[in-house]
mmCIF file with all atom_site columns, C-alpha atoms in Angstrom:
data_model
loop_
_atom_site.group_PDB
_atom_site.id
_atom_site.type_symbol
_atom_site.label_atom_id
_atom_site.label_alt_id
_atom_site.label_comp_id
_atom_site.label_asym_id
_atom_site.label_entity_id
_atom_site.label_seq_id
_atom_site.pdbx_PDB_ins_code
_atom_site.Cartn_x
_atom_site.Cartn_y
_atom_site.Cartn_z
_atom_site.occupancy
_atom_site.B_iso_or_equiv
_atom_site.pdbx_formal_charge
_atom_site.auth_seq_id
_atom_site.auth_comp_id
_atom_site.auth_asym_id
_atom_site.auth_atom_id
_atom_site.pdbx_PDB_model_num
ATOM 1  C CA . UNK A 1 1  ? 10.710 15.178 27.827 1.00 0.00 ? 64  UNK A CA 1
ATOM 2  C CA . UNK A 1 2  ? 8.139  12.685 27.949 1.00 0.00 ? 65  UNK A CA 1
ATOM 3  C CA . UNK A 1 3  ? 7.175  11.649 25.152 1.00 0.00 ? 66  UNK A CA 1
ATOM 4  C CA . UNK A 1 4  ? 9.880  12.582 22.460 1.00 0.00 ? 67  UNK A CA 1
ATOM 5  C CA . UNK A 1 5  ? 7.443  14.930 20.216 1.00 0.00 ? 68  UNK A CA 1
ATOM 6  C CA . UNK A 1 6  ? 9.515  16.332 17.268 1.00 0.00 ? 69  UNK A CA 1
ATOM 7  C CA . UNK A 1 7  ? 8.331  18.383 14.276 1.00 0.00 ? 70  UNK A CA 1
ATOM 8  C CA . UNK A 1 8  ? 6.830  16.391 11.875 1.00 0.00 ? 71  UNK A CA 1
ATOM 9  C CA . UNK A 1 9  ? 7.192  17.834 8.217  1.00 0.00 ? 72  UNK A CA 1
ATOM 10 C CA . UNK A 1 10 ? 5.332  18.268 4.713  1.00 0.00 ? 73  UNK A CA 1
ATOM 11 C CA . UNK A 1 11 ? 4.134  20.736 2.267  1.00 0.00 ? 74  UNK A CA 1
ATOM 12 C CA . UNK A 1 12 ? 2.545  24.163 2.029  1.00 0.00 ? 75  UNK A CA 1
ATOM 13 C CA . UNK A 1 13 ? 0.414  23.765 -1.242 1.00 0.00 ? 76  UNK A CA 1
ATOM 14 C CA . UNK A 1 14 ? -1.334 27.529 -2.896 1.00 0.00 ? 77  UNK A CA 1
ATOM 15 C CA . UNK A 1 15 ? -3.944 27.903 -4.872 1.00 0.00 ? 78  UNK A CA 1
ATOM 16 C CA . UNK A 1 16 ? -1.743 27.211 -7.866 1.00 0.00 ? 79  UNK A CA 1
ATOM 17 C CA . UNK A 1 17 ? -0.399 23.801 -6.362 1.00 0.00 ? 80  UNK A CA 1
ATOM 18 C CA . UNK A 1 18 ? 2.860  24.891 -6.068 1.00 0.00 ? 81  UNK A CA 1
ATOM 19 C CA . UNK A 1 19 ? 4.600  23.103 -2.574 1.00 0.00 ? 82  UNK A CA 1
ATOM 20 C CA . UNK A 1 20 ? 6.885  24.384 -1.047 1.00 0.00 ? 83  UNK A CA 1
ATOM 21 C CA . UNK A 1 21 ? 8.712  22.805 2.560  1.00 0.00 ? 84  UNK A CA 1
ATOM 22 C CA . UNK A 1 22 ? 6.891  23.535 6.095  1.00 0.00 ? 85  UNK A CA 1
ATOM 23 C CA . UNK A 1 23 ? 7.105  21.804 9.765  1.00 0.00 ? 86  UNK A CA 1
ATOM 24 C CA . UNK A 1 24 ? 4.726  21.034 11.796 1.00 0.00 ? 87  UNK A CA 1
ATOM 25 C CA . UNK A 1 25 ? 6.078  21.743 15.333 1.00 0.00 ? 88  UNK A CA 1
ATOM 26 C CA . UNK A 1 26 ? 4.661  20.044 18.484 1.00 0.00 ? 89  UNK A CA 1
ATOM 27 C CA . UNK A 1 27 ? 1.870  21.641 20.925 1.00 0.00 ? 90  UNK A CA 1
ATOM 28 C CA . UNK A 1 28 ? 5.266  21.789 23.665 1.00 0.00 ? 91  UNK A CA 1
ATOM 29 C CA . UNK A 1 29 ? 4.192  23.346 27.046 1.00 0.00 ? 92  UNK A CA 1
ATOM 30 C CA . UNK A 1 30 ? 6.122  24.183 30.613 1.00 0.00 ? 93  UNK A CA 1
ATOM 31 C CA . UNK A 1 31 ? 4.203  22.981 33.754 1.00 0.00 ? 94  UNK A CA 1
ATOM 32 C CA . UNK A 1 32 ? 4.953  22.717 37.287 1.00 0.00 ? 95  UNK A CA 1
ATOM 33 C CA . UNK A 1 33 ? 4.711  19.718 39.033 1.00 0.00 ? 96  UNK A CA 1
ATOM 34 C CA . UNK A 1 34 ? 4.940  18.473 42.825 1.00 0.00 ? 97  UNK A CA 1
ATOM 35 C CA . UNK A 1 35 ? 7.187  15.897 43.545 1.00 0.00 ? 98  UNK A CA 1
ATOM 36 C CA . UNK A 1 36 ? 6.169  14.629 46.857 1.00 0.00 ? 99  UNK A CA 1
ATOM 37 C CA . UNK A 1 37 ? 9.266  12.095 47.075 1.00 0.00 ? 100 UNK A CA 1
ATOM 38 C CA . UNK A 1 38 ? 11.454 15.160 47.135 1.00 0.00 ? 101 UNK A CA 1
ATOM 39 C CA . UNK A 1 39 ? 9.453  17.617 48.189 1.00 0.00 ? 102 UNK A CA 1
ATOM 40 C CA . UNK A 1 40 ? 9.925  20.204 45.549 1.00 0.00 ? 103 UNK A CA 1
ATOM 41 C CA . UNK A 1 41 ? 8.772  21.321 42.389 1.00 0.00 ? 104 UNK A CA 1
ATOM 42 C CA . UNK A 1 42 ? 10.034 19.985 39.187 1.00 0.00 ? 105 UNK A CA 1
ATOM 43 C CA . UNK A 1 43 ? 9.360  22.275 35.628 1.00 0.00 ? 106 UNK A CA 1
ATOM 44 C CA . UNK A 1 44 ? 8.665  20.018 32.915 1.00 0.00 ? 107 UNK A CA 1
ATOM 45 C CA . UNK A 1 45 ? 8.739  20.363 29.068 1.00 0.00 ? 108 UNK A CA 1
ATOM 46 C CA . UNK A 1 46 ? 6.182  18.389 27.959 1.00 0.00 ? 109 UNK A CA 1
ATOM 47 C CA . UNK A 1 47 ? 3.534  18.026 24.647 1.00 0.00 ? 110 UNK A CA 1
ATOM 48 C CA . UNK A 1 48 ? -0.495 17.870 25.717 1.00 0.00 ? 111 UNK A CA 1
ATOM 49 C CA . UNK A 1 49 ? -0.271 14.171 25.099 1.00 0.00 ? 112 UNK A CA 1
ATOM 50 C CA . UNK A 1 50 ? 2.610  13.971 27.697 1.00 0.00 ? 113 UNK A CA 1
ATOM 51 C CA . UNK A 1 51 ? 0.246  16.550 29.946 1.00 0.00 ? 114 UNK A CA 1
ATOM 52 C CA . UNK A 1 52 ? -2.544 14.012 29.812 1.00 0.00 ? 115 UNK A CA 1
ATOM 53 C CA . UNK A 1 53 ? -0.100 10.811 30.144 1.00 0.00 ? 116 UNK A CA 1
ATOM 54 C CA . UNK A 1 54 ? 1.164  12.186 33.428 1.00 0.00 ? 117 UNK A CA 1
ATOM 55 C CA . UNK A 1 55 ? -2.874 12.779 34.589 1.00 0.00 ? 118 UNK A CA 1
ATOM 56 C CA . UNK A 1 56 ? -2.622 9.205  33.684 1.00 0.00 ? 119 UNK A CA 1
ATOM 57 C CA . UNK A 1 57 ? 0.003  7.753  35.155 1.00 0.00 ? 120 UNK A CA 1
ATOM 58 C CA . UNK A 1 58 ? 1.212  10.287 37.894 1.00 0.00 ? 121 UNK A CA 1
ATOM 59 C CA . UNK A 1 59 ? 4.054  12.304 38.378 1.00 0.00 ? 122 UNK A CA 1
ATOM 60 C CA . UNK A 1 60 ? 6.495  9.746  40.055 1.00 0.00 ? 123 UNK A CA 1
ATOM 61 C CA . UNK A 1 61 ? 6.166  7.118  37.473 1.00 0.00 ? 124 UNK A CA 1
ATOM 62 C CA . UNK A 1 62 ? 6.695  10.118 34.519 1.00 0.00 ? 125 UNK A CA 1
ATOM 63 C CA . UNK A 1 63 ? 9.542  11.605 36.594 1.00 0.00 ? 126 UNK A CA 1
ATOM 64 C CA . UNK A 1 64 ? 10.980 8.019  36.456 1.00 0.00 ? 127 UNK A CA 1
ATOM 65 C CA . UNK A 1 65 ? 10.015 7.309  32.379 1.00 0.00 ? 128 UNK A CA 1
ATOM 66 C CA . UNK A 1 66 ? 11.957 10.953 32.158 1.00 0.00 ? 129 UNK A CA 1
ATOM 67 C CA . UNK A 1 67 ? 14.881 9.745  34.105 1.00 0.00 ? 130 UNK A CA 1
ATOM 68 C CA . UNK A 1 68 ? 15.112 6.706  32.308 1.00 0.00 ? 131 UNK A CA 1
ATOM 69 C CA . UNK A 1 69 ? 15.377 8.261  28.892 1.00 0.00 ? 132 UNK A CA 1
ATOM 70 C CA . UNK A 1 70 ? 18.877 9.883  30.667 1.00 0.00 ? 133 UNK A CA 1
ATOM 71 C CA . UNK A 1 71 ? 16.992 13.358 30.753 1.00 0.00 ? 134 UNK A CA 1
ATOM 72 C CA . UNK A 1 72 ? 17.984 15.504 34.159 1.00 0.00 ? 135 UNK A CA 1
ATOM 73 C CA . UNK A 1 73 ? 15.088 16.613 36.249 1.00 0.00 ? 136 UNK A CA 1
#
Protein backbone atom coordinates (compact mmCIF):
# COMPACT_ATOMS: atom_id res chain seq x y z
CA UNK A 1 0.00 0.00 0.00
CA UNK A 2 2.86 2.01 0.77
CA UNK A 3 5.31 1.61 -1.15
CA UNK A 4 4.05 -0.11 -4.45
CA UNK A 5 6.34 -3.44 -4.08
CA UNK A 6 5.57 -5.76 -7.08
CA UNK A 7 7.28 -9.02 -8.08
CA UNK A 8 10.29 -8.44 -9.69
CA UNK A 9 11.24 -11.29 -12.26
CA UNK A 10 14.27 -13.40 -13.77
CA UNK A 11 15.60 -16.80 -14.21
CA UNK A 12 15.89 -20.13 -12.45
CA UNK A 13 19.31 -21.43 -13.88
CA UNK A 14 20.29 -25.70 -13.01
CA UNK A 15 23.24 -27.17 -12.95
CA UNK A 16 23.07 -27.62 -16.70
CA UNK A 17 22.37 -23.78 -17.34
CA UNK A 18 19.21 -24.28 -18.62
CA UNK A 19 16.72 -20.97 -17.46
CA UNK A 20 13.71 -21.21 -17.18
CA UNK A 21 11.03 -18.03 -15.93
CA UNK A 22 10.62 -17.34 -11.96
CA UNK A 23 9.29 -14.17 -9.80
CA UNK A 24 10.53 -12.85 -7.14
CA UNK A 25 7.53 -11.80 -4.97
CA UNK A 26 7.77 -9.06 -2.27
CA UNK A 27 8.38 -9.72 1.66
CA UNK A 28 4.26 -8.30 1.90
CA UNK A 29 3.05 -8.33 5.58
CA UNK A 30 -0.49 -7.32 7.49
CA UNK A 31 0.00 -5.08 10.61
CA UNK A 32 -2.19 -3.23 12.82
CA UNK A 33 -1.83 0.19 13.37
CA UNK A 34 -3.40 2.97 15.77
CA UNK A 35 -4.74 5.83 14.27
CA UNK A 36 -5.05 8.30 16.99
CA UNK A 37 -6.86 10.98 14.64
CA UNK A 38 -9.68 8.50 14.40
CA UNK A 39 -9.34 6.55 17.09
CA UNK A 40 -9.33 3.14 15.59
CA UNK A 41 -7.26 0.64 14.16
CA UNK A 42 -6.36 0.58 10.58
CA UNK A 43 -4.88 -3.09 8.93
CA UNK A 44 -2.30 -2.33 6.54
CA UNK A 45 -0.66 -4.30 3.65
CA UNK A 46 2.60 -3.29 3.64
CA UNK A 47 6.45 -4.69 2.47
CA UNK A 48 9.30 -4.51 5.51
CA UNK A 49 10.62 -1.45 3.77
CA UNK A 50 7.10 0.16 4.09
CA UNK A 51 7.14 -1.41 7.93
CA UNK A 52 10.31 0.50 8.62
CA UNK A 53 9.20 3.77 6.52
CA UNK A 54 6.17 4.10 8.75
CA UNK A 55 8.74 3.65 12.10
CA UNK A 56 10.13 6.48 10.16
CA UNK A 57 7.76 8.69 9.37
CA UNK A 58 4.65 7.75 11.57
CA UNK A 59 1.43 6.46 10.96
CA UNK A 60 -0.52 9.73 10.09
CA UNK A 61 1.82 10.92 7.48
CA UNK A 62 1.80 7.01 5.84
CA UNK A 63 -2.00 6.89 6.29
CA UNK A 64 -1.94 10.19 4.27
CA UNK A 65 1.00 8.94 1.47
CA UNK A 66 -1.68 5.79 1.33
CA UNK A 67 -4.60 8.03 0.80
CA UNK A 68 -2.95 9.99 -1.64
CA UNK A 69 -2.07 7.14 -3.93
CA UNK A 70 -6.30 6.84 -4.04
CA UNK A 71 -5.93 3.57 -1.85
CA UNK A 72 -9.05 3.24 0.87
CA UNK A 73 -8.02 2.85 4.44
Amino acid sequence: MLSGAKPGFGNNISHSHRRTSRRFNPNIQSKRYWLPSEGRHVRLRLSTKGIRTVDTIGVEAAVARIRARGVKV
